Amino acid sequence: MPSTREAKAEKKVQRPKVNREILLKAYQLMCTSKRMAETYDENKEVCSKYVHSTSRGHEAIQLAAGMQLQSYDFASLYYRDESVLLGIGLQPYELMLQLMGKADDPFSGGRTYYGHPSLKRDGFPVIPHQSSATGMQAIPATGMAHGLKYLESQGLLEGKDKPVVLCSLGDGSVTEGEVSEAFQMAVLKKLPIVYLVQDNDWGISATGKEMRTMDAYEFAAGFKGMERMRVNGSDFIDSFLGMKKAYQYARDRKGPILVHAKCPLLGHHTSGVRKEWYRGDEDLKLHAQTDPLPILEKYLLETGETKKHLKELADTALDTVVRDYEYALNSADPDINDFDSHEFAQTPIIEEKGLRRPEGAEKVVMVDAALHAVDDILKNHPEALFYGQDVGGTLGGVFREAATLAQKYGDERIFNTPIQEAYIVGSTAGMSAVGAKAIVEIQFADYIWPGINQLVEELSKSCYLSKGKFPIQSLIRVPIGAYGGGGPYHSGSIESTLLNIRGIKVVYPSNAADMKGLMKAAFHDPNPVVMLEHKGLYWSKVPGTGDAKTHEPDKDYIIPLGKANKVLLADERKVANGESAVVITYGMGVYWAKAASKKYEGRIEILDLRTLNPLDWEAVESCVKEHSRVLVLTEEPLMNSFAESLAGRISKECFEYLDAPVQTLGAANLPAIPLNVDLEKQMLPNADKVADVLETLLSY
């Protein structure tokens, strides 16, 4: 019988090997990461000015993941993943520039936290911007994999390489509902994504036992088609071989795979929540037993490396950190005059083109104009796809706004999603990052709320926080508004909420020609655009909305976002005599104003905003100065609305041109639209209510 020592030796010989150069590189980078964390602690007065996390304890699995990513791959990381970044080849000083909020921070120019990369650099994997809200990165990451699979299906990916997506998560974040949405779509579509879950058994101060009854590996078993693997996240060799297998699984297009890596937490949760505040000595000692650095060092010594060589590597790492820290410390701060750049990426659509009313054109309703616009886009842009609830198959949307598209373009391009508004919205960020161009639909405006998290944290901030590297092209269609008996969950107006989200554009057409022209401009805009489409105008069935049906523009027709339109002009003599007023409105308000204006022939001008952000302030200001009397009309409840905000701005900036207080009219300030049609009418504006306000305004 062999001795214990002989048995161990035999086990070592049989253990799978990793290339020695890789092992030595990993060792040096572990020393680098460790010294970086120590440096930050030793210089708390500088390094803790802004909150940061380090990868101490997670170095083995992170380096195993980062060192095997290819330049054609994509990654979505979480805030503790500094060793992944070192593993792909970034230098300590580059991370330190972000730590200190410096101008040359390669990710954001000092705009976002340490460990929040936005990387688009030759020879490196693409790492789009993402928020630090834990778990939220799973949806955009899955959207990237979804986009890659779509582009492959259309023959649109260049080269023979098979890119994969790495989505890195902390175990605590897997309890987020949005992670489940991502898992669901990944298995449903068999997407090429690796979910790396790093489990150190801590949230902030809450332990795993407090937060969950199962770990991520066990949880993922509920998603049929999700391959799973456990690795020892403290052991670089086990982690490296495990990640190699996982990446290959995804490259072979077998579907998604989850890697669960158990790791110690050797540092603080963050510099702002220090370990000594909530962790006892016993817990810290337990975690220290699985420190990845001595585990790798022990293996290297047992397999032939000398202490001298390892010390040389460690000393080189230490010298690099010292030098890089001084460089970062003495680097320039951002130019404060550049604080507001990159709110939006520049759109190529800056002027109206095409024929709005070509010879021989027939009239179309708004819903058909939208359908034809999307059809034109899909026909001319193979990178475009369209998805949402019930838009695929034979139905083509509950309003038939996507009718025939699935049959025409196939299920790869036009498809139904589960009831997952967060995925519908957030996946467009991933699609955009890989070069796919998504048009998506939220079935009713009242259902957008589960997607707001993604819209705010992922889509709206990406361009600004990445300093323009990752604008997100996303066209989100949202049927909106009340039109008779839709009730509290199918009738709401949401534009003021959307307009409080900086970094997105909001469009609201009122007729078929505008619908077609604005839809195409929204698609070509490199920024997130929410297209609000009033259900009551779709078919021109609501009395008084016949003008929403227009002659169909030609296939080249396009309208720049941010350009208002005068849909009714006042008589010049009435204007000259000071007898006129302007109604500034959009959507259904255009038709209430048109009906009301008949009572005041020649005295009313109507400005249809068409786009609420960007707002055509020049047109607004011009109309105010011309007429001196203003009504801002909306379908929304009035209190704290966009309409009130616009009225306030007009009062402030155009005060000397006003002959009367700016008037506003909107729905009653109630939380929902009632089901009964008579109650609905009582709540909403209408032509008679508009006429009464105009009477007051013109008589002032």
XYZ file of C-alpha atoms in Angstrom:
700
model
C 0.000 0.000 0.000
C 1.487 3.395 -0.976
C 2.269 5.943 1.695
C 0.246 9.122 2.009
C 3.142 11.080 0.464
C 3.338 8.652 -2.489
C -0.409 8.858 -3.014
C -0.198 12.637 -3.142
C 2.679 12.484 -5.605
C 0.719 10.099 -7.808
C -2.260 12.428 -7.686
C -0.065 15.380 -8.711
C 1.293 13.498 -11.694
C -2.224 12.626 -12.855
C -3.522 16.166 -12.407
C -4.337 17.909 -15.729
C -1.634 20.383 -16.677
C -1.869 23.966 -17.877
C 0.892 25.534 -19.947
C 3.615 26.739 -17.585
C 3.828 30.180 -19.204
C 0.144 30.628 -18.475
C 0.644 29.549 -14.865
C 3.528 31.970 -14.351
C 1.619 34.809 -15.967
C -1.338 34.077 -13.697
C 0.951 34.048 -10.665
C 2.443 37.417 -11.544
C -0.996 38.920 -12.173
C -2.235 37.544 -8.841
C 0.691 39.271 -7.163
C -0.193 42.421 -9.100
C -3.824 42.320 -8.048
C -2.909 41.658 -4.409
C -0.472 44.542 -4.365
C -3.012 46.863 -5.974
C -5.510 46.098 -3.208
C -2.831 46.665 -0.553
C -1.833 49.946 -2.191
C -5.403 51.173 -2.170
C -5.710 50.374 1.527
C -2.381 51.980 2.362
C -3.447 55.146 0.558
C -7.054 55.337 1.729
C -7.071 59.131 1.794
C -6.568 59.094 -1.979
C -7.969 55.784 -3.147
C -11.158 55.829 -1.088
C -12.250 59.237 -2.326
C -14.464 57.261 -4.692
C -15.934 53.871 -3.777
C -14.155 50.861 -5.234
C -14.022 47.082 -4.949
C -11.102 44.751 -5.569
C -10.858 41.152 -6.731
C -9.011 39.784 -3.663
C -9.999 36.159 -3.296
C -11.498 35.992 -6.780
C -8.227 36.289 -8.713
C -7.972 32.649 -9.817
C -11.348 32.332 -11.495
C -11.200 35.851 -12.891
C -7.798 35.384 -14.463
C -8.878 31.999 -15.809
C -11.839 33.702 -17.457
C -10.018 36.805 -18.711
C -6.899 35.093 -20.064
C -8.985 32.864 -22.353
C -11.220 35.532 -23.832
C -10.399 36.221 -27.468
C -10.271 39.590 -29.193
C -13.464 38.721 -31.089
C -15.388 37.858 -27.918
C -17.679 40.006 -25.807
C -17.881 40.388 -22.049
C -20.208 41.857 -19.476
C -18.450 42.127 -16.159
C -19.361 43.025 -12.617
C -17.792 45.547 -10.302
C -15.351 43.131 -8.625
C -13.788 41.915 -11.894
C -10.503 43.840 -11.918
C -8.528 40.593 -12.386
C -10.541 39.757 -15.498
C -9.372 43.095 -16.866
C -5.764 42.348 -15.945
C -6.193 38.932 -17.537
C -7.214 40.337 -20.917
C -4.158 42.601 -20.917
C -5.086 45.921 -19.329
C -2.401 47.563 -17.244
C -2.715 48.503 -13.559
C -2.346 52.215 -14.283
C -5.340 52.083 -16.635
C -7.515 50.735 -13.837
C -6.032 53.228 -11.375
C -6.913 56.109 -13.692
C -10.536 55.073 -13.299
C -10.112 54.532 -9.557
C -9.057 58.172 -9.177
C -11.524 59.592 -11.708
C -8.812 60.881 -14.034
C -9.140 62.370 -17.505
C -7.322 59.488 -19.172
C -9.466 56.808 -17.569
C -9.760 54.647 -20.716
C -13.312 53.580 -19.946
C -15.209 56.727 -19.010
C -12.875 59.699 -18.650
C -13.610 59.924 -14.948
C -17.365 59.504 -15.187
C -17.979 56.143 -13.580
C -16.768 53.813 -10.841
C -13.710 51.606 -10.648
C -14.260 48.211 -12.217
C -16.924 49.494 -14.611
C -15.229 49.090 -18.003
C -16.325 50.319 -21.427
C -13.742 48.878 -23.766
C -13.639 49.019 -27.546
C -9.979 48.526 -28.461
C -8.281 46.532 -31.212
C -6.926 43.227 -29.962
C -9.223 43.106 -26.921
C -12.675 41.655 -26.313
C -15.490 44.178 -26.536
C -16.847 45.165 -23.127
C -19.872 47.462 -23.459
C -20.823 49.866 -20.704
C -23.131 48.521 -18.009
C -24.503 49.747 -14.735
C -23.343 48.449 -11.379
C -26.833 47.430 -10.289
C -26.120 43.782 -9.480
C -27.623 41.284 -11.868
C -28.826 43.825 -14.389
C -25.923 43.059 -16.720
C -27.377 39.618 -17.402
C -30.015 40.936 -19.801
C -27.764 43.113 -22.014
C -25.168 40.320 -21.997
C -27.778 37.811 -23.131
C -28.890 40.344 -25.724
C -25.334 40.311 -27.082
C -25.427 36.531 -27.423
C -28.883 36.789 -28.970
C -27.609 39.352 -31.465
C -24.579 37.215 -32.349
C -26.761 34.209 -33.029
C -29.076 36.308 -35.192
C -26.218 37.801 -37.212
C -24.763 34.310 -37.714
C -28.119 33.059 -38.951
C -28.137 35.787 -41.594
C -24.511 35.301 -42.644
C -23.621 38.747 -41.358
C -20.694 37.896 -39.063
C -17.311 38.467 -40.661
C -14.617 35.815 -40.417
C -14.719 32.200 -39.321
C -14.340 32.840 -35.589
C -17.126 31.859 -33.238
C -17.468 34.654 -30.685
C -18.974 33.998 -27.281
C -20.244 36.238 -24.514
C -18.986 36.106 -20.951
C -21.495 37.340 -18.378
C -19.940 37.647 -14.927
C -22.182 37.745 -11.861
C -21.930 37.614 -8.103
C -23.934 34.768 -6.596
C -26.175 37.112 -4.628
C -27.336 38.831 -7.808
C -28.772 35.606 -9.220
C -31.826 36.101 -7.023
C -32.736 39.140 -9.167
C -35.758 38.532 -11.384
C -33.978 40.016 -14.387
C -31.330 37.287 -14.195
C -34.106 34.720 -14.542
C -35.422 36.552 -17.601
C -31.944 36.343 -19.115
C -31.598 32.629 -18.307
C -35.022 31.943 -19.788
C -34.186 33.560 -23.122
C -30.719 31.998 -23.205
C -32.104 28.472 -23.001
C -35.110 29.250 -25.181
C -32.879 30.473 -28.016
C -29.815 28.275 -27.199
C -27.532 31.293 -27.040
C -23.696 31.248 -27.016
C -23.165 32.680 -23.544
C -21.149 31.662 -20.485
C -22.607 32.795 -17.163
C -19.764 32.904 -14.656
C -21.147 33.078 -11.119
C -18.574 33.949 -8.452
C -19.805 32.836 -5.053
C -18.029 34.124 -1.941
C -21.079 33.528 0.272
C -21.507 37.198 1.083
C -23.787 39.904 -0.218
C -22.807 43.050 1.612
C -23.390 42.087 5.210
C -25.849 39.302 4.447
C -24.661 35.735 4.078
C -25.782 33.217 1.502
C -27.870 31.376 4.082
C -29.825 34.559 4.764
C -30.486 35.306 1.104
C -31.225 32.012 -0.635
C -32.105 28.359 -0.159
C -29.899 27.221 -3.047
C -26.801 28.438 -4.824
C -26.671 29.509 -8.466
C -25.676 26.057 -9.688
C -28.726 24.502 -8.063
C -30.982 27.348 -9.189
C -29.903 27.016 -12.827
C -31.145 23.417 -12.871
C -34.640 24.857 -13.247
C -33.777 26.203 -16.707
C -34.027 23.266 -19.067
C -31.157 23.403 -21.529
C -28.718 25.248 -19.252
C -25.476 23.280 -19.003
C -23.892 23.619 -15.549
C -20.441 23.218 -14.087
C -18.849 23.686 -10.669
C -15.222 24.780 -10.378
C -12.967 25.566 -7.458
C -12.671 29.323 -7.861
C -9.647 29.388 -5.548
C -7.662 27.021 -7.731
C -6.351 28.569 -10.928
C -5.810 25.256 -12.703
C -9.281 23.942 -11.956
C -10.744 27.324 -12.911
C -8.712 27.552 -16.120
C -9.664 24.081 -17.314
C -13.279 24.638 -16.355
C -13.493 27.957 -18.224
C -11.742 26.410 -21.217
C -14.439 23.747 -21.342
C -17.211 26.313 -20.870
C -15.963 28.600 -23.634
C -15.637 25.665 -26.000
C -19.169 24.537 -25.198
C -20.487 27.973 -26.154
C -18.239 28.220 -29.237
C -19.587 24.886 -30.427
C -23.043 26.503 -30.226
C -24.398 23.877 -27.870
C -26.240 26.518 -25.858
C -25.698 28.515 -22.667
C -23.568 27.259 -19.802
C -23.320 28.350 -16.171
C -20.043 28.052 -14.281
C -20.368 28.237 -10.500
C -17.068 29.179 -8.853
C -16.696 29.111 -5.083
C -14.294 31.849 -3.941
C -13.157 33.450 -0.708
C -13.751 37.146 -0.061
C -10.406 38.412 1.190
C -10.972 42.126 0.813
C -13.734 44.507 1.752
C -17.128 44.428 0.097
C -16.176 47.900 -1.093
C -13.923 50.605 0.232
C -17.061 52.134 1.700
C -18.193 48.941 3.475
C -15.105 47.566 5.160
C -14.803 43.920 6.200
C -14.013 44.699 9.826
C -17.406 46.342 10.253
C -19.418 43.146 9.913
C -17.126 40.090 9.586
C -15.604 38.357 12.587
C -12.082 36.951 12.920
C -13.323 33.396 12.511
C -14.927 34.154 9.156
C -11.873 36.037 7.909
C -9.562 33.185 8.932
C -11.819 30.666 7.177
C -11.746 32.618 3.928
C -7.965 33.132 4.157
C -7.464 29.346 4.021
C -8.454 29.330 0.342
C -6.488 32.372 -0.810
C -5.772 31.641 -4.516
C -2.241 33.076 -4.461
C -0.601 30.664 -1.981
C -2.517 27.759 -3.568
C -0.981 28.527 -6.961
C 2.405 29.277 -5.432
C 2.407 25.924 -3.633
C 1.578 24.086 -6.856
C 4.313 25.890 -8.786
C 6.928 25.062 -6.145
C 5.817 21.425 -6.056
C 6.141 21.162 -9.842
C 9.612 22.580 -10.269
C 9.576 26.356 -9.928
C 12.101 27.944 -7.585
C 11.314 30.365 -4.802
C 13.806 32.747 -6.396
C 11.939 32.823 -9.710
C 8.594 33.347 -8.024
C 10.058 36.157 -5.922
C 11.345 37.800 -9.084
C 7.850 37.676 -10.556
C 6.339 39.057 -7.351
C 8.925 41.848 -7.196
C 8.224 42.772 -10.804
C 4.524 42.967 -9.977
C 5.231 45.135 -6.937
C 7.446 47.502 -8.929
C 4.801 47.783 -11.645
C 2.106 48.700 -9.134
C 4.328 51.304 -7.440
C 5.232 52.890 -10.768
C 1.679 52.774 -12.126
C 0.216 54.220 -8.932
C 2.521 57.242 -9.112
C 1.703 57.707 -12.783
C -2.055 57.603 -12.156
C -1.795 59.848 -9.097
C -0.026 62.550 -11.084
C -2.250 62.294 -14.151
C -4.558 65.118 -15.137
C -8.099 65.462 -13.892
C -10.946 65.740 -16.418
C -11.681 69.046 -18.129
C -14.729 70.365 -16.304
C -15.847 72.134 -19.478
C -16.356 68.720 -21.062
C -18.775 67.522 -18.380
C -21.804 67.473 -20.682
C -20.402 65.848 -23.829
C -21.845 62.630 -25.271
C -25.375 62.872 -23.935
C -26.345 61.568 -27.358
C -24.435 60.268 -30.353
C -24.799 62.347 -33.503
C -27.676 61.196 -35.686
C -27.189 61.098 -39.469
C -30.788 62.225 -40.054
C -30.712 66.021 -40.004
C -33.143 67.027 -42.744
C -36.478 65.940 -44.170
C -36.100 63.855 -47.303
C -38.330 61.984 -49.719
C -41.870 62.780 -50.805
C -44.515 63.262 -48.139
C -47.303 63.062 -50.713
C -46.100 61.380 -53.898
C -48.262 61.538 -56.998
C -50.933 58.853 -57.010
C -50.402 57.915 -53.359
C -53.338 56.367 -51.549
C -54.359 57.218 -48.023
C -53.272 54.913 -45.212
C -54.091 54.666 -41.546
C -51.321 55.128 -38.986
C -51.018 51.463 -38.122
C -50.387 50.570 -41.757
C -47.884 53.403 -42.165
C -45.958 51.959 -39.226
C -46.128 48.461 -40.702
C -44.877 49.706 -44.067
C -42.047 51.649 -42.425
C -40.828 48.569 -40.555
C -41.212 46.494 -43.701
C -39.009 48.951 -45.620
C -36.410 48.852 -42.830
C -36.285 45.056 -42.740
C -36.070 44.874 -46.513
C -33.086 47.214 -46.698
C -31.254 46.398 -43.457
C -30.553 42.701 -42.875
C -29.051 43.536 -39.469
C -32.520 44.686 -38.315
C -34.896 42.421 -36.397
C -38.216 42.929 -34.622
C -39.516 41.235 -31.490
C -41.928 41.589 -28.593
C -45.039 39.977 -27.175
C -47.346 38.542 -29.846
C -45.716 40.392 -32.765
C -44.547 37.192 -34.458
C -46.376 34.223 -35.883
C -49.738 34.754 -37.487
C -51.118 37.500 -35.229
C -48.550 40.224 -35.883
C -49.338 42.232 -32.766
C -52.541 42.803 -30.868
C -53.162 45.846 -33.094
C -51.931 44.004 -36.221
C -49.097 46.535 -36.363
C -46.679 43.776 -37.391
C -49.101 41.779 -39.529
C -47.459 39.632 -42.249
C -43.890 40.468 -41.154
C -43.130 37.086 -39.588
C -44.372 35.231 -42.644
C -42.333 37.508 -44.878
C -39.032 37.589 -42.992
C -39.035 34.419 -40.913
C -38.913 33.535 -37.244
C -35.231 34.477 -36.838
C -36.058 38.136 -37.551
C -39.613 38.508 -36.296
C -40.486 36.577 -33.164
C -42.515 36.487 -29.994
C -40.887 36.884 -26.605
C -42.097 35.674 -23.228
C -43.821 38.231 -21.022
C -40.502 39.872 -20.164
C -40.520 43.632 -20.596
C -37.116 43.956 -18.937
C -35.595 41.575 -21.481
C -37.378 43.219 -24.398
C -35.933 46.613 -23.461
C -32.543 45.640 -22.028
C -31.598 43.124 -24.701
C -31.502 45.923 -27.261
C -28.366 47.241 -25.522
C -26.630 43.933 -26.184
C -27.966 43.757 -29.718
C -26.544 47.213 -30.426
C -23.126 46.279 -29.004
C -22.674 43.420 -31.482
C -24.074 45.266 -34.505
C -27.657 44.001 -34.633
C -30.365 46.672 -34.783
C -33.425 45.829 -32.750
C -36.944 47.154 -33.123
C -38.983 45.971 -30.158
C -42.462 46.460 -28.837
C -44.001 46.831 -25.415
C -47.588 45.713 -25.839
C -49.179 48.588 -23.899
C -47.669 51.674 -22.269
C -49.030 50.490 -18.917
C -46.769 47.429 -19.165
C -43.483 49.269 -19.650
C -42.717 49.565 -15.939
C -40.818 46.248 -15.570
C -38.536 47.491 -18.362
C -37.839 50.895 -16.819
C -34.915 49.526 -14.800
C -33.094 48.569 -17.995
C -34.150 51.723 -19.828
C -32.790 53.968 -17.084
C -29.669 52.153 -15.937
C -28.450 50.462 -19.095
C -29.786 52.229 -22.193
C -29.940 55.863 -21.130
C -26.516 56.149 -19.477
C -24.333 54.130 -21.841
C -23.360 56.826 -24.338
C -22.564 59.409 -21.656
C -20.686 57.121 -19.267
C -18.641 55.488 -22.032
C -17.809 58.925 -23.500
C -19.488 58.018 -26.747
C -17.959 54.562 -27.265
C -21.216 52.713 -26.693
C -24.300 54.611 -27.814
C -27.228 52.212 -27.897
C -29.327 52.004 -31.025
C -32.714 50.886 -29.791
C -36.162 51.547 -31.231
C -38.865 50.752 -28.679
C -42.455 50.926 -29.910
C -45.112 51.584 -27.277
C -48.870 51.748 -28.022
C -50.257 54.422 -25.710
C -53.347 56.390 -24.737
C -57.042 55.985 -24.087
C -59.738 55.608 -26.703
C -62.885 54.216 -25.124
C -63.157 51.463 -22.546
C -59.543 50.317 -22.417
C -59.586 50.584 -18.664
C -56.778 51.095 -16.158
C -54.184 48.747 -17.695
C -54.499 49.578 -21.386
C -55.078 53.332 -21.503
C -52.311 55.106 -19.627
C -50.023 57.907 -20.757
C -46.396 57.687 -19.666
C -44.493 60.388 -21.528
C -43.622 62.511 -18.483
C -41.993 59.549 -16.773
C -39.984 58.809 -19.907
C -38.979 62.446 -20.298
C -37.454 62.389 -16.838
C -34.986 59.763 -18.120
C -32.039 61.626 -19.589
C -30.281 60.056 -22.544
C -33.308 58.705 -24.412
C -35.395 60.267 -27.157
C -39.193 60.272 -27.112
C -41.260 60.511 -30.300
C -45.057 60.895 -30.529
C -46.522 61.032 -34.074
C -50.106 62.110 -34.687
C -50.705 60.979 -38.275
C -49.690 58.328 -40.783
C -47.169 60.393 -42.747
C -45.376 61.455 -39.577
C -45.484 57.891 -38.293
C -43.643 56.593 -41.346
C -41.086 59.403 -41.508
C -40.351 59.433 -37.788
C -40.175 55.626 -37.534
C -37.378 55.556 -40.080
C -35.519 58.417 -38.413
C -35.840 56.630 -35.072
C -34.368 53.452 -36.557
C -31.362 55.287 -37.998
C -30.763 57.244 -34.807
C -27.820 55.715 -32.889
C -29.521 56.452 -29.562
C -32.392 54.827 -27.634
C -35.705 56.048 -29.059
C -39.118 55.348 -27.552
C -41.871 55.661 -30.158
C -45.243 56.396 -28.533
C -48.075 55.373 -30.857
C -51.596 56.393 -29.886
C -53.958 53.445 -30.190
C -56.905 55.745 -30.758
C -55.216 57.150 -33.868
C -54.062 53.807 -35.307
C -57.245 53.251 -37.311
C -58.833 56.752 -37.306
C -61.963 55.201 -35.815
C -62.308 57.724 -33.006
C -64.643 60.547 -34.116
C -62.669 63.596 -35.192
C -59.429 61.740 -35.978
C -59.922 61.292 -39.712
C -56.924 63.500 -40.447
C -54.644 60.907 -38.851
C -55.178 58.997 -42.087
C -52.922 60.597 -44.733
C -51.531 59.956 -48.178
C -48.675 57.538 -47.776
C -45.203 59.010 -48.248
C -42.737 57.276 -50.531
C -40.182 54.723 -49.336
C -37.474 57.384 -48.948
C -39.487 59.695 -46.729
C -37.846 60.531 -43.417
C -38.335 63.292 -40.820
C -35.561 64.400 -38.453
C -36.371 63.967 -34.784
C -36.856 67.234 -32.943
C -38.800 69.095 -35.637
C -42.312 70.288 -34.788
C -45.014 70.825 -37.403
C -47.709 73.466 -37.741
C -50.856 71.486 -38.526
C -53.164 74.508 -38.459
C -52.281 78.127 -39.246
C -54.091 81.170 -37.901
C -55.298 83.968 -40.196
C -52.542 86.554 -40.661
C -54.944 89.449 -39.991
C -56.136 87.874 -36.760
C -52.539 87.402 -35.716
C -51.638 91.000 -36.606
C -54.612 92.268 -34.569
C -53.571 90.250 -31.509
C -56.658 88.039 -31.714
C -54.919 84.655 -31.998
C -53.562 81.906 -29.748
C -51.377 78.864 -30.263
C -52.106 75.377 -28.974
C -48.929 73.405 -28.398
C -49.716 69.710 -28.257
C -49.065 66.221 -29.656
C -50.849 62.914 -30.220
C -54.591 62.974 -29.597
C -54.324 66.579 -28.454
C -53.917 67.625 -32.091
C -57.451 66.440 -32.867
C -59.065 67.900 -29.763
C -57.458 71.217 -30.681
C -58.576 70.966 -34.312
C -62.167 70.336 -33.295
C -62.130 73.155 -30.741
C -60.569 75.613 -33.197
C -63.680 75.518 -35.418
C -65.392 77.665 -32.843
C -62.708 80.343 -33.278
C -62.194 80.434 -37.013
C -58.845 81.853 -38.055
C -57.755 82.584 -34.506
C -56.041 79.306 -33.558
C -52.695 77.914 -34.592
C -51.777 74.333 -33.664
C -48.173 73.257 -33.209
C -47.739 69.486 -33.215
C -44.478 68.789 -31.378
C -44.065 65.294 -32.918
C -40.902 64.747 -30.849
C -40.926 65.462 -27.121
C -37.195 64.937 -26.659
C -35.392 66.530 -28.375
C -37.917 69.342 -28.159
C -38.180 71.840 -30.994
C -37.862 74.816 -28.664
C -37.148 77.137 -31.580
C -40.581 76.392 -33.054
C -42.248 76.734 -29.645
C -40.588 80.062 -28.962
C -41.444 81.370 -32.425
C -45.138 80.514 -32.002
C -45.296 82.064 -28.545
C -43.781 85.309 -29.790
C -46.128 85.381 -32.770
C -49.384 84.790 -30.891
C -48.679 85.860 -27.285
C -51.358 83.505 -25.999
C -50.552 79.843 -25.367
C -52.326 76.645 -24.406
C -50.225 73.551 -23.719
C -52.473 70.512 -24.176
C -51.804 66.920 -23.107
C -53.661 63.670 -22.495
C -51.661 62.990 -19.345
C -52.790 63.917 -15.842
C -51.636 67.498 -15.599
C -49.922 67.745 -12.231
C -46.105 67.579 -12.530
C -46.388 66.665 -16.203
C -44.294 67.463 -19.267
C -47.041 69.915 -20.248
C -46.726 71.829 -16.987
C -42.950 71.825 -17.333
C -43.171 73.221 -20.851
C -45.675 75.840 -19.749
C -43.325 76.884 -16.967
C -40.420 77.220 -19.371
C -42.529 79.310 -21.738
C -43.587 81.569 -18.853
C -39.969 82.018 -17.768
C -38.230 82.447 -21.113
C -40.982 84.211 -23.081
C -42.567 86.257 -20.319
C -42.230 89.644 -22.059
C -44.046 88.333 -25.152
C -47.110 86.993 -23.317
C -50.446 88.803 -23.247
C -52.035 86.215 -20.953
C -50.908 83.534 -18.497
C -49.912 80.302 -20.209
C -52.824 77.881 -19.969
C -52.569 74.110 -19.552
C -55.095 71.326 -19.972
C -54.720 67.625 -19.323
C -56.455 64.681 -17.715
C -57.672 64.730 -14.134
C -54.997 63.971 -11.554
C -56.037 60.388 -10.907
C -53.909 57.228 -10.735
C -55.612 55.329 -13.561
C -58.126 55.530 -16.389
C -61.471 54.044 -15.278
C -63.047 51.278 -17.357
C -66.516 52.793 -17.802
C -66.536 54.965 -20.933
C -68.507 57.762 -19.290
C -66.064 57.911 -16.390
C -63.199 57.905 -18.897
C -64.710 60.859 -20.776
C -65.111 62.731 -17.526
C -61.434 62.261 -16.725
C -59.872 63.032 -20.107
C -59.670 66.251 -22.099
C -61.942 66.644 -25.122
C -62.748 69.254 -27.736
C -65.347 71.015 -25.552
C -62.921 71.321 -22.639
C -60.277 72.690 -24.987
C -62.754 75.211 -26.400
C -63.579 76.449 -22.896
C -59.909 77.061 -22.112
C -59.404 78.823 -25.445
C -62.371 81.074 -24.653
C -60.703 82.120 -21.414
C -57.354 82.585 -23.125
C -58.656 84.652 -26.042
C -60.785 86.804 -23.748
C -57.981 87.635 -21.346
